[in-house]
Amino acid sequence: MADKDTKAYLHHILDSIRKIESFVGLCSREEFFADDMRLSAVLREFEVIGEAARQMSELYKREHPEVEWELMVGMRNALIHHYFGVNEDVVWKTYTEDLPRLKDKVTRLLPA
């Protein structure tokens, strides 16, 4: 069972995923990367996801290895420390492939 802080972090992750989905919407990859405001908003939400994952207890993360906690933290670290070197392929793959799986996993961790 998740404690109050863990539930809050899971909600932060899910809220950020929903914001990213809203920000990207139906735009193409080209449209997305051509829109600096949209890109900045999405990158910020990836940072929030990574920070929430970083703050989770190690015990909870070990109890739920199906969630790629370290990948989220790694993405956050890359965005924070290497902002000018953001790899478009990694960002787009994370959005199109990884985010839907993460959303499903986090949703299952939260009580209905």
Tab-separated table of C-alpha atoms in Angstrom:
chain	number	residue	atom	x	y	z
A	1	MET	CA	0.000	0.000	0.000
A	2	ALA	CA	1.308	3.419	-0.921
A	3	ASP	CA	1.664	6.058	1.771
A	4	LYS	CA	0.334	9.610	1.430
A	5	ASP	CA	3.550	11.008	-0.097
A	6	THR	CA	3.858	8.136	-2.557
A	7	LYS	CA	0.277	8.638	-3.705
A	8	ALA	CA	0.974	12.341	-4.182
A	9	TYR	CA	4.042	11.583	-6.320
A	10	LEU	CA	2.071	9.081	-8.386
A	11	HIS	CA	-0.616	11.723	-8.936
A	12	HIS	CA	2.061	14.242	-9.983
A	13	ILE	CA	3.350	11.744	-12.542
A	14	LEU	CA	-0.130	11.042	-13.885
A	15	ASP	CA	-1.022	14.751	-14.005
A	16	SER	CA	2.157	15.496	-15.941
A	17	ILE	CA	1.439	12.689	-18.396
A	18	ARG	CA	-2.029	14.117	-19.012
A	19	LYS	CA	-0.583	17.595	-19.530
A	20	ILE	CA	1.945	16.249	-22.027
A	21	GLU	CA	-0.822	14.464	-23.919
A	22	SER	CA	-2.782	17.716	-23.996
A	23	PHE	CA	0.206	19.829	-25.049
A	24	VAL	CA	1.169	17.542	-27.929
A	25	GLY	CA	-2.373	16.743	-28.986
A	26	LEU	CA	-2.606	15.742	-32.613
A	27	CYS	CA	0.418	17.641	-33.861
A	28	SER	CA	3.033	15.863	-35.924
A	29	ARG	CA	6.612	15.384	-34.830
A	30	GLU	CA	7.673	18.255	-37.095
A	31	GLU	CA	4.989	20.587	-35.746
A	32	PHE	CA	5.887	19.667	-32.184
A	33	PHE	CA	9.603	20.423	-32.498
A	34	ALA	CA	8.915	23.617	-34.454
A	35	ASP	CA	6.847	25.015	-31.572
A	36	ASP	CA	9.253	26.207	-28.869
A	37	MET	CA	6.513	26.927	-26.338
A	38	ARG	CA	4.946	23.490	-26.716
A	39	LEU	CA	8.349	21.792	-26.564
A	40	SER	CA	9.339	23.735	-23.441
A	41	ALA	CA	6.078	22.839	-21.711
A	42	VAL	CA	6.498	19.149	-22.481
A	43	LEU	CA	10.125	19.090	-21.370
A	44	ARG	CA	9.114	20.745	-18.102
A	45	GLU	CA	6.524	18.030	-17.465
A	46	PHE	CA	9.129	15.333	-18.188
A	47	GLU	CA	11.265	17.014	-15.526
A	48	VAL	CA	8.344	16.903	-13.067
A	49	ILE	CA	7.823	13.201	-13.790
A	50	GLY	CA	11.494	12.500	-13.172
A	51	GLU	CA	11.585	14.536	-9.986
A	52	ALA	CA	8.510	12.749	-8.625
A	53	ALA	CA	10.146	9.408	-9.421
A	54	ARG	CA	13.360	10.565	-7.745
A	55	GLN	CA	11.476	11.467	-4.566
A	56	MET	CA	9.733	8.086	-4.265
A	57	SER	CA	10.995	5.841	-1.494
A	58	GLU	CA	13.542	3.242	-2.541
A	59	LEU	CA	11.426	0.575	-0.867
A	60	TYR	CA	8.371	1.471	-2.966
A	61	LYS	CA	10.459	1.476	-6.139
A	62	ARG	CA	11.862	-1.966	-5.288
A	63	GLU	CA	8.332	-3.225	-4.624
A	64	HIS	CA	7.261	-2.022	-8.096
A	65	PRO	CA	10.070	-2.898	-10.509
A	66	GLU	CA	7.593	-2.951	-13.405
A	67	VAL	CA	7.856	0.844	-13.464
A	68	GLU	CA	11.036	2.249	-15.013
A	69	TRP	CA	11.828	4.610	-12.128
A	70	GLU	CA	15.489	5.060	-13.000
A	71	LEU	CA	14.705	5.868	-16.640
A	72	MET	CA	12.384	8.658	-15.496
A	73	VAL	CA	15.046	10.031	-13.176
A	74	GLY	CA	17.651	9.703	-15.932
A	75	MET	CA	15.483	11.663	-18.356
A	76	ARG	CA	15.007	14.372	-15.739
A	77	ASN	CA	18.742	14.553	-15.117
A	78	ALA	CA	19.498	14.766	-18.832
A	79	LEU	CA	16.971	17.574	-19.296
A	80	ILE	CA	18.146	19.512	-16.244
A	81	HIS	CA	21.877	19.183	-16.846
A	82	HIS	CA	22.102	18.979	-20.645
A	83	TYR	CA	19.187	21.138	-21.746
A	84	PHE	CA	20.872	22.402	-24.902
A	85	GLY	CA	21.642	18.871	-25.991
A	86	VAL	CA	18.082	17.526	-25.980
A	87	ASN	CA	17.805	14.625	-28.396
A	88	GLU	CA	14.608	14.974	-30.425
A	89	ASP	CA	14.497	11.248	-31.187
A	90	VAL	CA	14.607	10.385	-27.484
A	91	VAL	CA	11.939	12.950	-26.594
A	92	TRP	CA	9.584	11.794	-29.365
A	93	LYS	CA	10.105	8.087	-28.582
A	94	THR	CA	9.476	8.787	-24.910
A	95	TYR	CA	6.231	10.556	-25.787
A	96	THR	CA	4.945	8.071	-28.369
A	97	GLU	CA	6.135	4.773	-26.896
A	98	ASP	CA	7.116	5.069	-23.245
A	99	LEU	CA	4.536	7.519	-21.922
A	100	PRO	CA	1.452	5.398	-22.761
A	101	ARG	CA	2.997	2.405	-20.958
A	102	LEU	CA	3.969	4.555	-17.984
A	103	LYS	CA	0.456	5.996	-17.788
A	104	ASP	CA	-1.007	2.499	-17.690
A	105	LYS	CA	1.419	1.323	-14.987
A	106	VAL	CA	0.947	4.374	-12.762
A	107	THR	CA	-2.831	4.224	-13.152
A	108	ARG	CA	-2.759	0.616	-11.918
A	109	LEU	CA	-0.737	1.642	-8.859
A	110	LEU	CA	-3.324	4.197	-7.767
A	111	PRO	CA	-6.451	2.996	-5.979
A	112	ALA	CA	-9.684	3.495	-7.883
